[in-house]
Structure formats: structure tokens, C-alpha cells
Amino acid sequence: MIRAKEVLASGHWDRASETDTIELPHDGRGLRRVAMRANGDTVFMLDAGDEGVLRDGDGIKLEDGRIVRVVAAAEQLVEATAPDAQTLSLLAYALGNAHIAVEFSGSTIRVAREPSIEQALTQMGASLTPVVAPFDPIGGGGHHHHDHGHGHHHHHEHGTDCGCGHDHGHDGHSHDHAHGHNHGHGQKG
């Protein structure tokens, strides 16, 4: 199987050299080592190391020089708007704190459809509009759920209905170890 080890940034490669396209949702654009089949049946092994997240318009360069263009797939999203800048800032802060993938466009925030997230946004004063569109979150991703089931413990000084957007359930247990990022919960500053 032919391999692809290089990703060319959108706008920095000749579109005339495009030989195929591959349509991927945002959570499929973070894959680094996987066999892929493009829309025109080009089959290849993506082995791009740690180059980051594939973006709409990026080119995946195959060993033989062919380039497969990445197309961001249309996804079920919700657009959140706020009545004022303070509420918009609160929404952005809460989503970031909960590690939710977000896309900003002016005074609109897009997130993947998730009933618990939508409920939290509404409780914080957002107006929501469902849309179907390509999703290109900042930083390329994040994850939708943050369920502490992967072996670490946080001290939450807020309750299960606080609206922060992530699961507080620890199933009656906790584990302590560093995991590379700080949630800032309970910090005084």
C-alpha cells in the first residue's frame, strides 16, 4: 500500500496536482497512522507522525507525488449566539474549560451537536441554531466528552448541575496522577 508521510498546508501547494479528495469529519482529521480510501478510490496509509490536525484544503502527499486534498465533511452542529459580549465570553470560557471543540465566527460559536452541551449553553443565556456545515474547530479539535474514567482525579468545587459541560461522575473512586493539563477547578487567584 502506498504511504503518505507529508501534509501540505492549505494554500501552500499547487491545486493542479490534486488527484483525489478525501472527505473527513473534524474528529477524523486528527488521525495520524491509518489506512484511508479517498473519494476516487485512492487507497493509502497515512503515516504523518505528529504533524497536527488535517485542515480543509490541506494536501496529503503520497510517496509517488500524487496529492489527495482534504475536504471538511458537513456535520451536525449548533451555532450559539449571545445577547452581549460578556455572555459570549462566558460561553467561550465554559466551553474551553470543558475541553469542547469550538469554532468561532465573529460573534457566533459553533460546537458539535450534544444535548448536554446545548442545555448548558442555553442555561448560560445562549440562543442556539442547528446547522449542517463543515466544522473546523480552533486547535483542530479537543474532545466532546471529558469523563474522568481514564485514571485521574480533579477536585470540583461545583456540582453536577453547574453547567460547565463535562461529566463530574467518578463512579465512587478517584485516582491521583499528573496528566499534562490543568483544568483550573477550585484555583484561587
Coordinates of C-alpha atoms in Angstrom, one line a residue:
M1 CA 0.0 0.0 0.0
I2 CA 1.3 3.4 -0.9
R3 CA 2.2 5.7 2.0
A4 CA 1.7 9.3 2.7
K5 CA 4.1 10.9 5.1
E6 CA 3.8 14.6 4.3
V7 CA 0.9 17.0 4.8
L8 CA 0.9 20.3 2.7
A9 CA -0.9 23.2 4.3
S10 CA -3.9 24.6 2.6
G11 CA -2.9 27.4 0.2
H12 CA 0.8 26.2 0.1
W13 CA 0.5 23.7 -2.7
D14 CA -0.5 23.6 -6.3
R15 CA -4.1 22.6 -6.6
A16 CA -3.4 21.5 -10.2
S17 CA -1.5 18.5 -8.7
E18 CA -4.6 17.2 -6.9
T19 CA -5.5 13.7 -8.0
D20 CA -8.2 12.8 -5.5
T21 CA -10.1 14.2 -2.4
I22 CA -10.9 12.7 1.0
E23 CA -13.9 14.0 3.0
L24 CA -13.4 13.7 6.7
P25 CA -15.3 15.0 9.8
H26 CA -13.3 17.0 12.3
D27 CA -12.6 14.0 14.6
G28 CA -11.3 12.0 11.6
R29 CA -8.9 14.8 10.7
G30 CA -6.7 14.1 13.7
L31 CA -5.8 10.6 12.7
R32 CA -2.1 10.1 12.1
R33 CA -1.5 6.5 11.3
V34 CA -4.4 4.9 9.4
A35 CA -5.3 3.3 6.1
M36 CA -7.6 5.6 4.1
R37 CA -9.7 5.4 1.0
A38 CA -10.2 8.7 -0.8
N39 CA -13.4 9.6 -2.7
G40 CA -11.9 8.4 -6.0
D41 CA -10.8 5.1 -4.5
T42 CA -7.1 6.1 -3.9
V43 CA -6.1 3.8 -1.1
F44 CA -3.1 4.9 1.1
M45 CA -1.5 4.6 4.5
L46 CA -1.4 7.9 6.3
D47 CA 1.7 8.0 8.4
A48 CA 2.1 11.7 9.1
G49 CA 3.7 11.4 12.5
D50 CA 2.8 14.3 14.8
E51 CA 2.2 17.0 12.2
G52 CA -1.1 18.0 13.9
V53 CA -4.6 18.0 12.6
L54 CA -5.6 17.9 8.9
R55 CA -7.5 21.1 7.8
D56 CA -9.9 21.7 5.0
G57 CA -7.8 22.3 1.9
D58 CA -4.7 20.6 3.1
G59 CA -2.9 18.2 0.7
I60 CA -1.8 14.7 1.7
K61 CA 1.2 14.0 -0.4
L62 CA 1.7 10.3 -1.4
E63 CA 5.1 8.7 -1.9
D64 CA 4.6 8.8 -5.7
G65 CA 3.9 12.6 -5.7
R66 CA 0.2 12.5 -6.1
I67 CA -1.8 14.7 -3.7
V68 CA -5.1 14.0 -2.1
R69 CA -7.0 17.1 -0.9
V70 CA -8.7 17.1 2.5
V71 CA -12.3 18.2 2.4
A72 CA -14.0 19.0 5.7
A73 CA -17.3 17.0 5.8
A74 CA -20.6 18.6 6.7
E75 CA -21.6 17.8 10.3
Q76 CA -24.5 18.3 12.7
L77 CA -23.5 21.4 14.6
V78 CA -25.2 24.1 16.7
E79 CA -24.4 27.8 16.4
A80 CA -24.5 29.7 19.7
T81 CA -25.0 33.4 19.9
A82 CA -25.2 35.6 23.0
P83 CA -27.1 38.8 23.8
D84 CA -23.9 40.6 24.8
A85 CA -20.1 40.4 24.8
Q86 CA -20.0 39.3 28.5
T87 CA -22.3 36.3 27.9
L88 CA -20.3 35.4 24.8
S89 CA -17.1 35.5 26.8
L90 CA -18.7 33.3 29.5
L91 CA -19.8 30.8 26.8
A92 CA -16.3 30.7 25.3
Y93 CA -14.7 30.3 28.7
A94 CA -17.1 27.4 29.8
L95 CA -16.6 25.5 26.5
G96 CA -12.8 25.9 26.7
N97 CA -12.7 24.9 30.3
A98 CA -14.7 21.7 29.5
H99 CA -12.3 20.9 26.5
I100 CA -15.2 21.2 24.0
A101 CA -14.1 21.6 20.3
V102 CA -15.2 25.1 19.2
E103 CA -15.2 27.2 16.0
F104 CA -15.6 30.9 16.3
S105 CA -17.0 33.1 13.5
G106 CA -17.5 36.7 14.5
S107 CA -19.9 36.7 17.4
T108 CA -21.0 33.1 16.8
I109 CA -19.6 29.9 18.4
R110 CA -20.1 26.5 16.7
V111 CA -20.0 23.2 18.5
A112 CA -20.9 19.6 17.6
R113 CA -24.5 18.7 18.5
E114 CA -24.5 17.3 22.0
P115 CA -27.7 17.6 24.1
S116 CA -25.9 18.2 27.4
I117 CA -23.7 20.9 25.9
E118 CA -26.7 22.6 24.3
Q119 CA -28.6 22.6 27.6
A120 CA -25.6 24.1 29.4
L121 CA -25.3 26.8 26.7
T122 CA -29.0 27.7 26.9
Q123 CA -28.8 27.9 30.7
M124 CA -25.9 30.4 30.3
G125 CA -28.0 32.7 28.0
A126 CA -27.1 31.5 24.5
S127 CA -29.5 31.3 21.6
L128 CA -29.0 28.1 19.6
T129 CA -29.5 27.4 15.9
P130 CA -28.9 23.9 14.5
V131 CA -26.8 23.9 11.3
V132 CA -25.2 21.3 9.0
A133 CA -21.8 22.6 7.9
P134 CA -18.1 21.7 7.8
F135 CA -16.5 22.0 11.3
D136 CA -13.1 23.5 11.7
P137 CA -12.5 24.0 15.4
I138 CA -9.7 26.0 16.7
G139 CA -6.7 24.0 17.6
G140 CA -8.2 21.2 15.4
G141 CA -10.1 19.5 18.0
G142 CA -10.4 18.7 21.6
H143 CA -12.8 16.1 22.6
H144 CA -16.6 16.1 23.2
H145 CA -16.6 14.3 26.5
H146 CA -14.4 14.6 29.5
D147 CA -15.4 11.7 31.7
H148 CA -12.5 11.3 34.2
G149 CA -12.7 7.5 33.6
H150 CA -9.1 7.4 32.3
G151 CA -7.4 7.3 35.6
H152 CA -7.1 10.8 37.2
H153 CA -8.8 12.9 39.8
H154 CA -9.9 16.5 39.9
H155 CA -11.2 18.5 42.8
H156 CA -14.5 20.0 41.6
E157 CA -15.9 22.7 43.8
H158 CA -19.1 22.8 41.8
G159 CA -22.0 20.4 41.5
T160 CA -23.3 18.1 38.8
D161 CA -25.7 20.8 37.5
C162 CA -23.2 23.7 37.3
G163 CA -23.4 23.9 33.5
C164 CA -19.7 23.6 32.9
G165 CA -20.4 21.0 30.3
H166 CA -18.5 18.0 31.5
D167 CA -19.2 14.8 33.4
H168 CA -18.4 15.0 37.1
G169 CA -19.0 11.3 37.7
H170 CA -16.1 9.3 39.1
D171 CA -18.2 6.2 40.0
G172 CA -17.2 6.5 43.6
H173 CA -13.5 6.4 43.1
S174 CA -10.5 8.7 42.4
H175 CA -7.0 8.4 41.1
D176 CA -4.2 10.8 41.6
H177 CA -1.5 11.5 39.0
A178 CA -0.5 14.3 36.6
H179 CA -1.9 14.1 33.2
G180 CA -0.4 17.1 31.4
H181 CA -3.0 19.8 31.7
N182 CA -4.7 21.8 34.4
H183 CA -8.4 22.4 34.5
G184 CA -8.1 25.3 36.9
H185 CA -11.0 24.0 39.0
G186 CA -11.0 25.4 42.5
Q187 CA -8.0 27.6 42.0
K188 CA -8.0 30.8 43.9
G189 CA -6.3 33.6 42.2

